[in-house]
Amino acid sequence: MKSALKIHVTGIVQGVGFRPFVYRQAKLHLIHGWVINSADGVHIHAEGEDKDLDSFCMALADDAPAASIVKQIDMDEIPLEGFDSFEIRVSDENKLNNIGTTLVSPDLATCDDCVKELFDKNDRRYRYPFINCTNCGPRFTIIKELPYDRCNTSMDKFKMCNVCEDEYTDPTNRRFHAQPNACFDCGPYISWKEKGDVIWGTTRESSDEIISKCVKFLHDGKIVAIKGLGGFHLACDANNDKTVARLRKLKQRSNKAFAVMVPKIDFSVTKTEKEILEGVVRPIVLVKDPHICAASVNMSLSELGVMLPYTPLQHLILHDFGGPLVMTSGNIYDNPICIDDDEAYEKLADVADAFLGNNRDILTRYDDSVVRVLNFDGVQMIRRARGYAPTPIKLKTKINDCFATGPEQKNTFCYVRNDKETETFVSQHIGDLENADVFDAWLEAKNRFEEVFKIKADKTYRDMHPEYLTSKWAKDATDIQHHYAHIRSVMYENNLEGPVAGFAFDGTGYGMDGNIWGGELLIANKQDFERFANFSYVPMPGGATAIKDPTRMAYGVLWAYDLLNERDDTLDKMIEEGVNTPMTSSVGRLFDAASALLGICKKSTYEGEAAMLLEAAIKETEYDKNYDISIVKNNATNKSTARDTSVVLFDAEPTFKSLLKENDIGIAAYNFHMAFVRAILNGALLANQVYGIKDIVLSGGCFMNRFLIEKAVELLTDNGFNVALNKEVPPNDGGISLGQVC
């Protein structure tokens, strides 16, 4: 018996070859009708025998393209119309009832088929820097609006040649409706600029000449700004110490590690690390330093950020260069990544010796994503950007339409949209909102999300810090405490209702009592929290200056614990009179102090440097229990609510007293870390004793410390606790916006 179905598929089903897939399945299962893109997904009219319709619908769910995410398939029986074939129709959103919008695929790394063609001398796209198909290439960075059709992308100015047009309109072809489809005859081309006019690579020969110039520049120790998918990179030879040092000076990035791009994996990685490095996203993966480049690239850290080429141009350059290249964001310190050629010529003029650009516009700014694989095979998101955002994060919690501004550091924002289920759109990494250019980039990204996804927020949430730019912008928003947002982000991702014992360890967050928090144990559910425990307050002489000058933080810690051997009258006066000296419970600041006291890092040039170098100094040994952090009753008398003053305190005085007696820096670093691991376990045991809680949440920037999180998870698990971590958002402030939504 024949029937007809109206099918609506939602999810990431545009720009991933979904319509050709539907076409092939229809042919295979003898289905007649049509398929069409719409702003709210893919619509299918399917007619056939009942058994064929059943197998067709099963295939839509089970065999969808690898890059797609089928979120939901709705089916309604409708009258037969008597179709005698199956066709792919041109998108026309006006003919459909678009109550919402579909999802957009993130940008995808060049697929193996395209790489094979890229290096095939007999292929018409041999060495074409923009080769792509429905399985790979730019997506969100080139889209103006939905539906995802060529006319709605930055490819609309390139008219396809006849051969490309034939591929584009052939449902059996890999490039059917590949919106960036192009070749040397009709598509975008690369450009080269040194000091004079721009040279264009309009032919294979001229394009190869530009790539040869680029490779020669790199071999000669020069710096080249290279346009990628989401913005420019600054590239140089990763084995040339002199050039790396020059790049550091010009980019104003004196000590922070660079990422490297390698032509292939010829060093030791785990199975999971290899899968991620070679996958469709191609993020930067932090691997235990394989010593494949100059030591100046990662500046004595224990990990190196490595990635493989993910654009055709990168494949060509790395293939021809033959070794690792530094590939760092194309910006000056703390500014947004450049996405426009003219912008790059102006802002990177004092850094780059040459520019390898192109005439395909980038419409949305995206940095590279960064991930780490932990020793229990958990994948930790460090920076969520290209390849991951704007894929929505699935939550089972019902949240009304809203907008969360995110924090000041490592900002992301978050939109929640409710259609048939809750969709949370956490933005790509924006950066530190400390200047007008980065805040403009925040507004630009926010507006793009609203335009593409047709989102309207009924309510806005913000961090409660009164001086954050986002908090000032959202002056009528609802405040969400910083560390509670950390904990709630994990609860949302792991579908935990609570109560949980949440450890929020980071560098800085505005507390309910007006002090700087950062070493908190919160008893929390999704509606509220109690501050059960925290590290005892220590002074920060100079406030923000103490973050950049860990010796000040060390002085404040020793002052608080009465461990000073020598006095500084100026610092004493600042502390005693409370002049520009906030009090903090921050674990991050305690790590800074330890790093300074051990002589590892006395001046921080970037956030977290002192703590990262302290971790790198670890020499594993048998733990010395004299380092144990005490847990004592909080005798504070100014308690007003359970959110202000805690029940108990973590006291790190014994830890620092032991640290000062240690002769071996590596052993001291190990014992210091283990003291905090054991404090986490003891805090969890106490919370379990008082409340019966077995669910433990770990979040905050301090849990970017590989040693700390791996040891803590191991110890907690061995003691019967259920440990929940961030998954799709970072544990640092990049995950705050998800935890702010209500």
XYZ file of C-alpha atoms in Angstrom:
742
model
C 0.000 0.000 0.000
C 1.304 3.476 -0.911
C 1.344 6.380 1.536
C 2.742 9.895 1.722
C 4.627 11.571 4.545
C 5.522 15.170 5.296
C 8.909 15.005 7.028
C 10.674 17.826 8.830
C 14.302 17.259 9.901
C 15.967 19.682 12.301
C 19.519 19.933 13.564
C 22.752 20.574 11.674
C 21.373 19.551 8.311
C 22.537 22.334 6.012
C 25.980 22.615 4.476
C 26.751 18.988 5.311
C 25.454 17.195 2.206
C 22.119 16.336 3.769
C 19.911 16.903 0.718
C 22.078 14.747 -1.595
C 22.009 12.108 1.140
C 18.193 12.271 1.222
C 18.143 12.065 -2.591
C 20.332 8.934 -2.627
C 18.267 7.285 0.103
C 15.070 8.077 -1.782
C 16.452 6.438 -4.925
C 17.644 3.434 -2.910
C 14.282 2.944 -1.186
C 12.076 3.725 -4.237
C 10.672 6.918 -2.720
C 9.164 9.685 -4.878
C 8.658 13.338 -3.960
C 11.089 16.116 -3.078
C 13.458 17.598 -0.487
C 14.090 21.275 0.191
C 16.136 23.475 2.538
C 14.355 25.965 4.730
C 15.356 28.353 7.464
C 13.895 25.879 9.991
C 15.610 22.749 8.665
C 15.029 20.292 5.825
C 11.532 19.457 4.555
C 10.761 16.249 2.667
C 7.680 15.103 0.789
C 7.982 11.299 0.550
C 5.668 8.869 -1.273
C 6.105 5.114 -1.541
C 5.136 1.689 -0.262
C 4.722 1.598 3.508
C 7.671 -0.751 4.021
C 9.866 1.451 1.807
C 8.822 4.578 3.686
C 9.710 2.876 6.986
C 13.207 1.926 5.796
C 13.695 5.397 4.252
C 12.830 7.129 7.527
C 15.097 4.800 9.487
C 17.971 5.636 7.129
C 17.448 9.380 7.689
C 18.161 8.872 11.372
C 20.758 6.099 11.280
C 22.891 6.840 8.200
C 23.029 10.653 8.111
C 26.272 12.321 6.910
C 29.078 12.323 9.481
C 29.177 16.124 9.723
C 25.429 16.411 10.348
C 23.575 16.274 13.652
C 19.979 15.094 13.315
C 18.215 16.579 16.295
C 14.620 15.656 15.498
C 12.523 14.092 12.734
C 8.817 14.966 12.676
C 6.491 13.010 10.392
C 2.847 13.532 9.449
C 0.774 11.449 7.058
C -0.583 13.504 4.123
C -2.543 12.781 0.927
C -0.740 11.222 -2.025
C 0.064 13.597 -4.885
C 1.283 10.997 -7.371
C 4.945 11.942 -7.866
C 6.823 9.667 -10.273
C 10.383 10.751 -9.332
C 12.372 12.346 -6.532
C 13.950 15.771 -6.830
C 15.952 18.289 -4.866
C 14.157 21.597 -4.936
C 15.647 25.063 -4.676
C 15.231 26.584 -1.229
C 12.292 28.927 -0.861
C 11.686 29.759 2.743
C 8.694 31.946 1.882
C 6.697 28.879 0.828
C 7.167 27.234 4.194
C 5.954 27.953 7.688
C 9.241 29.053 9.244
C 8.574 29.289 12.937
C 12.260 29.128 13.766
C 15.623 28.573 12.189
C 17.735 25.490 11.710
C 21.258 25.052 12.960
C 24.390 25.911 11.050
C 27.381 23.649 10.719
C 30.649 24.957 12.125
C 33.539 25.222 9.673
C 34.928 21.813 8.708
C 38.509 20.753 7.987
C 39.398 19.776 4.420
C 38.266 16.170 3.910
C 40.521 13.339 2.709
C 38.877 13.250 -0.738
C 39.607 16.937 -1.294
C 43.181 16.587 -0.006
C 43.718 13.739 -2.461
C 42.453 15.905 -5.326
C 44.521 18.853 -4.084
C 47.735 16.925 -4.735
C 46.583 15.038 -7.849
C 48.343 16.540 -10.870
C 45.597 15.235 -13.138
C 42.781 16.852 -11.188
C 41.419 20.181 -12.391
C 41.646 21.525 -8.829
C 45.273 20.485 -8.419
C 46.764 22.856 -5.791
C 43.653 25.052 -5.716
C 43.778 26.813 -2.298
C 39.985 26.816 -1.880
C 39.061 23.238 -2.783
C 36.022 21.967 -0.842
C 32.908 19.812 -1.081
C 29.775 19.163 0.960
C 31.886 17.289 3.510
C 34.314 20.109 4.271
C 35.186 23.779 4.051
C 33.922 27.069 5.481
C 30.406 27.278 6.889
C 29.532 29.680 9.705
C 32.395 32.052 8.928
C 30.957 32.816 5.466
C 27.217 32.786 6.136
C 25.065 35.943 6.119
C 21.711 34.390 6.921
C 19.685 31.195 6.584
C 18.883 29.120 4.643
C 22.448 28.093 3.857
C 22.492 28.814 0.128
C 25.276 30.391 -1.902
C 23.421 33.677 -2.275
C 23.398 33.973 1.535
C 27.173 33.572 1.883
C 30.272 35.573 1.041
C 30.609 33.300 -2.026
C 27.705 35.067 -3.721
C 30.049 37.369 -5.653
C 31.739 34.424 -7.397
C 29.756 33.123 -10.381
C 30.415 29.443 -10.957
C 31.892 28.287 -14.259
C 29.969 25.719 -16.289
C 31.915 22.758 -14.911
C 31.438 23.829 -11.294
C 27.773 24.565 -12.014
C 27.312 21.034 -13.365
C 28.816 19.594 -10.178
C 26.709 21.901 -8.045
C 23.453 20.806 -9.692
C 24.220 17.060 -9.906
C 22.657 15.246 -6.915
C 25.060 12.329 -7.368
C 28.134 14.575 -7.153
C 30.099 15.167 -3.943
C 29.824 18.905 -4.598
C 26.084 19.052 -5.066
C 25.047 22.312 -3.428
C 28.458 22.753 -1.823
C 27.979 26.484 -1.401
C 31.704 27.432 -1.512
C 32.213 25.271 -4.629
C 34.743 26.880 -6.978
C 37.896 26.378 -9.011
C 40.736 28.439 -10.528
C 38.382 29.549 -13.325
C 35.586 30.966 -11.194
C 36.389 31.137 -7.497
C 38.356 33.143 -4.985
C 42.108 33.338 -5.226
C 44.987 34.133 -2.926
C 47.024 37.333 -2.821
C 50.512 38.393 -1.763
C 51.637 41.712 -0.360
C 55.066 42.776 0.814
C 55.768 46.490 0.573
C 54.288 47.376 -2.793
C 51.135 46.490 -4.674
C 49.101 43.358 -4.051
C 49.876 40.398 -6.331
C 46.942 38.108 -7.155
C 47.129 34.353 -7.766
C 44.425 34.165 -10.413
C 45.901 31.082 -12.136
C 47.466 27.880 -10.901
C 50.884 29.179 -11.916
C 50.542 32.557 -10.192
C 48.957 30.925 -7.130
C 51.860 28.490 -6.830
C 54.288 31.359 -7.210
C 52.713 33.081 -4.200
C 52.891 29.887 -2.137
C 56.553 29.476 -3.140
C 57.254 33.052 -2.013
C 55.545 32.330 1.289
C 57.542 29.130 1.878
C 60.807 30.896 1.000
C 59.992 33.732 3.413
C 59.346 31.193 6.167
C 62.578 29.322 5.459
C 64.420 32.644 5.493
C 63.247 33.364 9.038
C 60.528 35.851 8.187
C 57.002 36.249 9.549
C 54.000 35.870 7.251
C 50.391 36.791 8.047
C 48.236 34.078 6.451
C 44.470 34.328 6.088
C 42.585 31.270 7.335
C 38.937 30.321 7.884
C 38.145 32.595 10.822
C 40.923 35.131 10.573
C 44.630 35.637 10.022
C 47.474 33.632 11.537
C 50.976 34.898 12.108
C 53.297 32.138 10.907
C 57.015 31.513 11.208
C 59.512 28.647 11.321
C 58.940 26.867 14.653
C 62.566 25.741 14.743
C 64.046 29.214 14.342
C 64.602 30.622 17.847
C 65.603 34.030 16.520
C 62.408 34.421 14.480
C 60.226 33.123 17.322
C 61.811 35.695 19.637
C 61.187 38.438 17.077
C 57.553 37.386 16.720
C 57.151 37.495 20.493
C 58.527 41.007 20.665
C 56.468 42.364 17.777
C 53.231 40.636 18.822
C 53.820 41.768 22.431
C 53.571 38.198 23.683
C 56.778 37.785 25.632
C 56.300 34.434 27.380
C 52.967 32.886 26.451
C 53.254 29.641 24.501
C 52.592 29.515 20.767
C 50.725 26.764 18.949
C 52.396 24.944 16.080
C 50.997 23.421 12.908
C 52.696 20.264 11.675
C 52.411 18.544 8.273
C 51.878 15.132 9.882
C 51.926 13.307 13.205
C 55.419 11.871 13.549
C 55.602 12.028 17.339
C 53.979 10.130 20.184
C 50.312 10.816 20.911
C 47.508 8.798 22.449
C 44.808 7.174 20.333
C 42.260 9.819 21.369
C 44.672 12.683 20.685
C 45.327 11.264 17.196
C 41.603 10.963 16.469
C 41.015 14.590 17.447
C 44.062 15.892 15.578
C 42.923 14.130 12.393
C 39.170 14.728 12.824
C 36.784 17.117 11.080
C 37.432 19.964 13.552
C 41.248 19.957 13.681
C 41.588 21.999 16.910
C 44.821 22.763 18.694
C 45.500 19.789 20.981
C 47.662 20.263 24.069
C 49.987 17.250 24.108
C 52.760 16.423 26.520
C 55.664 18.301 24.960
C 56.987 16.131 22.100
C 60.050 18.389 21.566
C 59.368 18.842 17.864
C 60.277 22.523 17.731
C 62.405 25.183 19.389
C 62.028 25.325 23.174
C 61.178 29.020 22.890
C 57.826 28.106 21.311
C 56.225 26.786 24.509
C 58.545 28.500 27.007
C 59.340 25.591 29.355
C 55.727 24.466 29.781
C 54.992 20.740 30.017
C 52.597 20.786 27.061
C 52.729 21.975 23.460
C 49.706 23.072 21.417
C 49.737 21.135 18.134
C 47.367 21.097 15.164
C 47.266 19.680 11.653
C 46.384 21.680 8.515
C 42.646 22.225 8.143
C 42.422 24.418 5.011
C 43.685 23.602 1.512
C 46.130 26.515 1.649
C 47.561 25.253 4.934
C 47.984 21.784 3.411
C 49.904 23.296 0.512
C 52.141 25.480 2.688
C 52.938 22.751 5.250
C 53.550 20.211 2.484
C 55.975 22.530 0.688
C 57.637 23.831 3.871
C 58.154 20.340 5.278
C 58.299 21.132 8.988
C 56.440 22.689 11.928
C 55.274 26.289 11.773
C 54.219 28.587 14.564
C 50.571 29.421 13.819
C 49.364 32.022 16.279
C 46.351 34.321 16.115
C 46.795 37.262 13.758
C 46.474 40.058 16.284
C 48.449 42.268 18.611
C 48.305 41.480 22.318
C 44.728 41.422 23.686
C 43.139 42.634 20.419
C 40.696 40.740 18.186
C 42.036 38.513 15.426
C 42.148 40.319 12.041
C 39.685 39.012 9.450
C 39.910 41.584 6.640
C 42.950 41.956 4.365
C 43.066 45.741 4.617
C 42.638 45.506 8.395
C 45.562 43.068 8.545
C 47.763 45.325 6.374
C 47.160 48.147 8.837
C 47.185 46.434 12.229
C 49.862 43.825 11.552
C 52.139 46.049 9.493
C 54.780 46.170 12.218
C 54.700 42.393 12.773
C 54.425 40.621 9.430
C 57.068 40.800 6.690
C 54.424 39.782 4.137
C 50.722 38.980 3.862
C 49.127 35.967 2.187
C 45.472 36.969 1.888
C 42.549 36.234 -0.403
C 39.389 37.798 -1.808
C 36.852 35.600 0.009
C 35.353 37.609 2.862
C 35.258 36.254 6.401
C 31.942 37.310 7.912
C 32.422 35.970 11.454
C 35.633 36.125 13.479
C 36.860 32.768 14.817
C 40.023 31.733 16.641
C 41.246 28.139 16.696
C 39.720 25.869 19.308
C 41.976 24.318 21.938
C 41.388 20.972 23.687
C 43.265 18.561 25.925
C 42.872 14.804 26.424
C 43.082 13.868 30.109
C 44.527 10.576 31.313
C 41.066 9.043 31.780
C 40.340 9.853 28.099
C 38.134 12.773 29.000
C 38.370 15.601 26.464
C 38.715 18.965 28.177
C 37.703 22.045 26.225
C 40.230 24.832 26.750
C 38.958 27.317 24.144
C 35.700 26.718 22.255
C 35.783 28.359 18.851
C 36.324 27.176 15.250
C 34.796 23.784 14.537
C 32.726 23.585 17.749
C 30.750 26.828 17.977
C 27.966 27.588 17.182
C 26.775 23.978 17.615
C 24.191 24.236 20.409
C 24.733 22.419 23.698
C 21.862 20.092 24.519
C 20.316 20.636 27.927
C 17.524 18.655 29.496
C 16.775 21.566 31.806
C 13.933 23.790 30.628
C 15.202 27.379 30.342
C 13.259 30.314 28.964
C 14.564 32.421 26.065
C 17.372 34.512 27.509
C 20.818 35.987 26.970
C 23.889 35.735 29.220
C 26.630 38.286 28.712
C 29.481 36.141 30.006
C 32.448 37.383 32.064
C 35.264 39.840 31.438
C 38.098 37.344 30.837
C 38.005 34.679 28.103
C 34.528 35.874 27.242
C 31.834 33.903 25.542
C 28.157 34.816 25.589
C 25.182 32.470 25.550
C 21.725 32.593 23.980
C 18.914 30.239 24.915
C 16.166 29.628 22.366
C 13.114 27.488 22.986
C 11.262 25.975 20.089
C 10.427 22.334 20.684
C 13.322 21.972 23.114
C 15.883 24.125 24.850
C 18.769 25.133 22.586
C 21.772 26.863 24.145
C 24.110 28.690 21.800
C 27.421 29.432 23.489
C 29.419 31.761 21.275
C 32.939 31.275 20.060
C 35.763 32.561 22.264
C 35.697 36.370 22.090
C 38.651 37.201 24.358
C 39.313 39.526 27.262
C 36.904 42.464 27.183
C 39.359 45.052 28.387
C 39.395 47.429 25.414
C 36.979 48.945 22.928
C 38.077 46.782 19.968
C 37.361 43.510 21.768
C 34.034 44.840 23.064
C 33.149 45.817 19.483
C 33.968 42.228 18.450
C 31.629 41.026 21.226
C 28.800 43.199 19.911
C 29.552 42.099 16.338
C 29.345 38.403 17.279
C 26.209 38.955 19.366
C 24.468 40.674 16.457
C 25.480 37.886 14.054
C 23.926 35.250 16.320
C 20.699 37.238 16.509
C 20.583 37.663 12.732
C 21.367 34.062 11.820
C 19.377 32.246 14.494
C 16.505 34.766 14.813
C 16.911 34.877 18.584
C 15.124 37.268 20.907
C 15.967 37.206 24.597
C 13.210 37.748 27.155
C 15.692 38.214 29.968
C 19.398 39.017 30.360
C 21.876 37.712 32.930
C 25.317 39.048 33.792
C 28.244 38.594 36.169
C 27.726 40.521 39.388
C 31.121 42.287 39.132
C 30.125 45.965 38.831
C 33.160 46.976 36.748
C 32.900 44.408 33.932
C 32.122 46.051 30.567
C 29.404 43.471 29.899
C 27.852 44.178 33.306
C 27.797 47.897 32.586
C 26.300 47.234 29.148
C 23.564 45.041 30.666
C 22.758 47.470 33.450
C 19.224 46.136 34.058
C 20.205 42.464 33.933
C 19.976 39.884 36.709
C 23.247 39.211 38.556
C 24.633 35.673 38.749
C 27.571 35.074 41.084
C 30.713 34.099 39.174
C 31.606 30.854 40.966
C 28.023 29.668 41.161
C 27.935 30.079 37.359
C 31.034 27.859 37.112
C 29.320 25.129 39.124
C 25.993 25.471 37.356
C 27.654 25.172 33.924
C 28.799 21.668 34.907
C 25.392 20.830 36.337
C 23.697 21.825 33.067
C 26.128 19.828 30.954
C 25.807 16.720 33.139
C 22.057 17.031 33.814
C 22.553 17.284 37.582
C 19.680 18.700 39.595
C 21.673 18.841 42.822
C 22.514 19.252 45.499
C 26.150 18.914 44.524
C 29.383 19.796 46.263
C 30.939 22.185 43.788
C 34.601 23.188 43.955
C 35.102 26.476 42.090
C 38.826 27.250 42.022
C 40.039 30.137 39.866
C 41.920 33.414 39.901
C 39.327 36.131 40.341
C 35.599 36.402 40.848
C 33.470 38.993 42.623
C 32.047 37.547 45.830
C 28.738 38.061 47.571
C 30.548 39.798 50.441
C 32.423 42.200 48.152
C 35.724 40.326 48.432
C 37.531 38.465 45.651
C 36.522 34.801 45.680
C 38.300 31.932 43.966
C 38.680 29.025 46.387
C 35.076 28.011 47.028
C 33.182 24.882 47.998
C 29.530 25.551 47.206
C 26.578 23.333 48.056
C 24.414 24.023 45.030
C 21.363 23.129 43.056
C 20.151 24.888 39.917
C 18.198 27.460 41.900
C 20.580 28.558 44.650
C 23.771 27.832 46.570
C 25.338 27.915 50.004
C 28.973 28.855 50.526
C 29.946 25.835 52.599
C 33.728 26.340 52.616
C 36.416 28.586 51.201
C 40.113 29.267 51.544
C 40.860 31.776 54.259
C 41.307 35.307 52.992
C 44.744 36.693 52.178
C 45.517 40.258 51.066
C 46.357 41.247 47.470
C 48.664 44.271 47.851
C 48.048 46.488 44.844
C 44.943 44.618 43.672
C 45.290 43.766 39.986
C 49.009 44.604 40.210
C 49.466 41.553 42.457
C 48.238 39.340 39.612
C 51.051 40.525 37.362
C 53.535 40.638 40.244
C 53.338 37.303 42.123
C 55.952 38.515 44.620
C 53.299 40.882 45.988
C 50.927 37.951 46.260
C 53.624 35.970 48.048
C 54.100 38.830 50.506
C 50.358 38.986 51.160
C 50.207 35.237 51.833
C 53.191 35.269 54.190
C 51.741 38.325 55.952
C 48.416 36.542 56.461
C 50.095 33.395 57.806
C 52.620 35.306 59.946
C 55.539 33.749 58.072
C 57.413 36.909 57.078
C 61.141 37.105 57.798
C 61.616 40.528 56.244
C 59.144 43.406 56.230
C 58.253 45.894 53.520
C 56.938 49.067 55.117
C 55.021 50.144 52.012
C 53.266 46.809 51.554
C 52.601 46.524 55.283
C 50.927 49.923 55.277
C 48.839 49.056 52.208
C 47.646 45.834 53.826
C 47.011 47.211 57.307
C 45.169 50.295 56.046
C 43.367 48.450 53.249
C 44.723 50.758 50.552
C 44.146 49.146 47.159
C 44.407 45.775 48.854
C 41.355 43.561 48.378
C 41.083 40.332 50.319
C 40.886 37.107 48.343
C 40.159 33.422 48.831
C 41.530 32.647 45.362
C 43.347 29.351 44.810
C 44.856 30.814 41.648
C 46.513 33.557 43.673
C 47.868 30.997 46.159
C 49.485 29.158 43.250
C 50.978 32.461 42.076
C 52.419 33.031 45.544
C 53.963 29.557 45.678
C 55.515 30.030 42.245
C 57.121 33.299 43.350
C 58.360 31.889 46.654
C 60.070 29.008 44.828
C 61.702 31.464 42.433
C 59.869 29.961 39.436
C 57.932 33.033 38.297
C 58.236 36.432 39.950
C 56.620 38.457 37.140
C 53.606 37.218 35.174
C 53.318 38.348 31.569
C 49.982 36.586 31.000
C 47.135 35.218 33.101
C 48.077 31.920 34.740
C 51.786 32.004 33.844
C 53.079 31.579 37.394
C 50.766 28.635 38.093
C 51.518 26.959 34.747
C 55.262 27.152 35.332
C 54.744 25.789 38.845
C 52.949 22.785 37.347
C 55.726 22.306 34.789
C 58.268 22.133 37.639
C 56.619 19.117 39.309
C 58.870 16.197 40.221
C 56.667 13.296 41.335
C 57.627 11.773 44.657
C 56.033 10.454 47.831
C 53.672 12.995 49.342
C 54.722 14.802 52.525
C 51.633 15.107 54.762
C 53.126 18.139 56.488
C 51.852 20.067 53.453
C 48.227 19.167 54.261
C 45.748 22.035 54.177
C 43.765 22.286 57.410
C 39.979 22.523 57.545
C 38.862 24.695 60.456
C 35.618 26.208 61.679
C 34.872 29.692 60.336
C 34.468 31.975 63.328
C 33.487 35.032 61.282
C 30.861 37.123 63.050
C 29.573 39.129 60.073
C 27.563 36.361 58.493
C 24.364 37.628 56.920
C 23.308 34.801 54.606
C 24.522 31.318 53.694
C 25.830 32.803 50.433
C 28.165 35.269 52.163
C 30.179 33.584 54.883
C 31.116 29.911 54.881
C 30.777 27.264 57.594
C 34.418 26.123 57.454
C 37.718 27.388 56.078
C 40.556 25.779 54.187
C 43.739 27.021 55.875
C 46.879 26.784 53.708
C 49.276 28.015 56.408
C 50.825 24.527 56.947
C 51.314 24.195 53.191
C 53.259 27.418 52.875
C 55.208 26.750 56.075
C 56.384 23.436 54.590
C 57.031 25.056 51.215
C 59.480 27.506 52.789
C 61.485 24.626 54.273
C 61.764 22.631 51.027
C 65.126 22.554 49.244
C 64.022 20.841 46.028
C 61.790 23.001 43.800
C 60.319 20.024 41.912
C 59.396 18.186 45.120
C 57.936 21.377 46.576
C 55.810 21.881 43.460
C 54.540 18.293 43.689
C 53.678 18.494 47.373
C 51.999 21.877 46.917
C 49.737 20.476 44.172
C 48.948 17.329 46.159
C 47.985 19.426 49.166
C 45.171 20.970 47.113
C 44.154 17.595 45.686
C 43.841 16.221 49.213
C 41.949 19.354 50.318
C 39.398 18.674 47.583
C 38.939 15.115 48.822
C 38.660 16.221 52.458
C 36.152 18.908 51.528
C 34.100 16.337 49.616
C 34.202 13.933 52.576
C 33.010 16.698 54.906
C 30.175 17.699 52.547
C 29.159 14.057 52.356
C 29.232 13.752 56.148
C 27.060 16.845 56.636
C 24.715 16.578 53.631
C 25.104 13.045 52.292
C 26.252 14.404 48.918
C 28.093 12.062 46.536
C 28.032 14.231 43.384
C 31.156 16.382 43.124
C 31.586 19.180 40.596
C 34.989 20.623 39.635
C 35.134 23.862 37.654
C 37.091 27.094 37.368
C 40.331 28.083 35.706
C 42.542 26.225 38.216
C 41.165 22.962 36.831
C 42.942 23.723 33.568
C 45.925 22.392 35.528
C 46.308 18.858 34.148
C 47.958 17.500 37.289
C 45.351 18.987 39.617
C 42.297 17.730 37.746
C 43.664 14.278 36.910
C 44.783 13.601 40.490
C 41.596 15.039 41.986
C 39.348 12.916 39.760
C 41.410 9.823 40.570
C 41.297 10.390 44.324
C 37.598 11.310 44.414
C 36.612 8.336 42.272
C 38.682 5.949 44.393
C 36.719 7.211 47.396
C 33.339 6.483 45.847
C 32.349 9.956 44.637
C 30.691 10.753 41.317
C 32.776 13.447 39.628
C 31.271 15.802 37.040
C 33.339 18.098 34.830
C 32.696 20.549 32.020
C 32.423 18.833 28.647
C 31.607 21.148 25.755
C 32.596 24.417 27.434
C 35.884 25.161 29.211
C 36.224 25.018 32.999
C 37.762 28.491 32.813
C 35.717 31.657 32.308
C 34.863 30.550 28.765
C 32.142 28.379 30.352
C 30.688 31.056 32.635
C 28.021 32.236 30.178
C 26.407 28.787 30.081
C 26.184 28.801 33.869
C 24.625 32.270 33.903
C 21.437 31.337 32.048
C 18.321 30.589 34.109
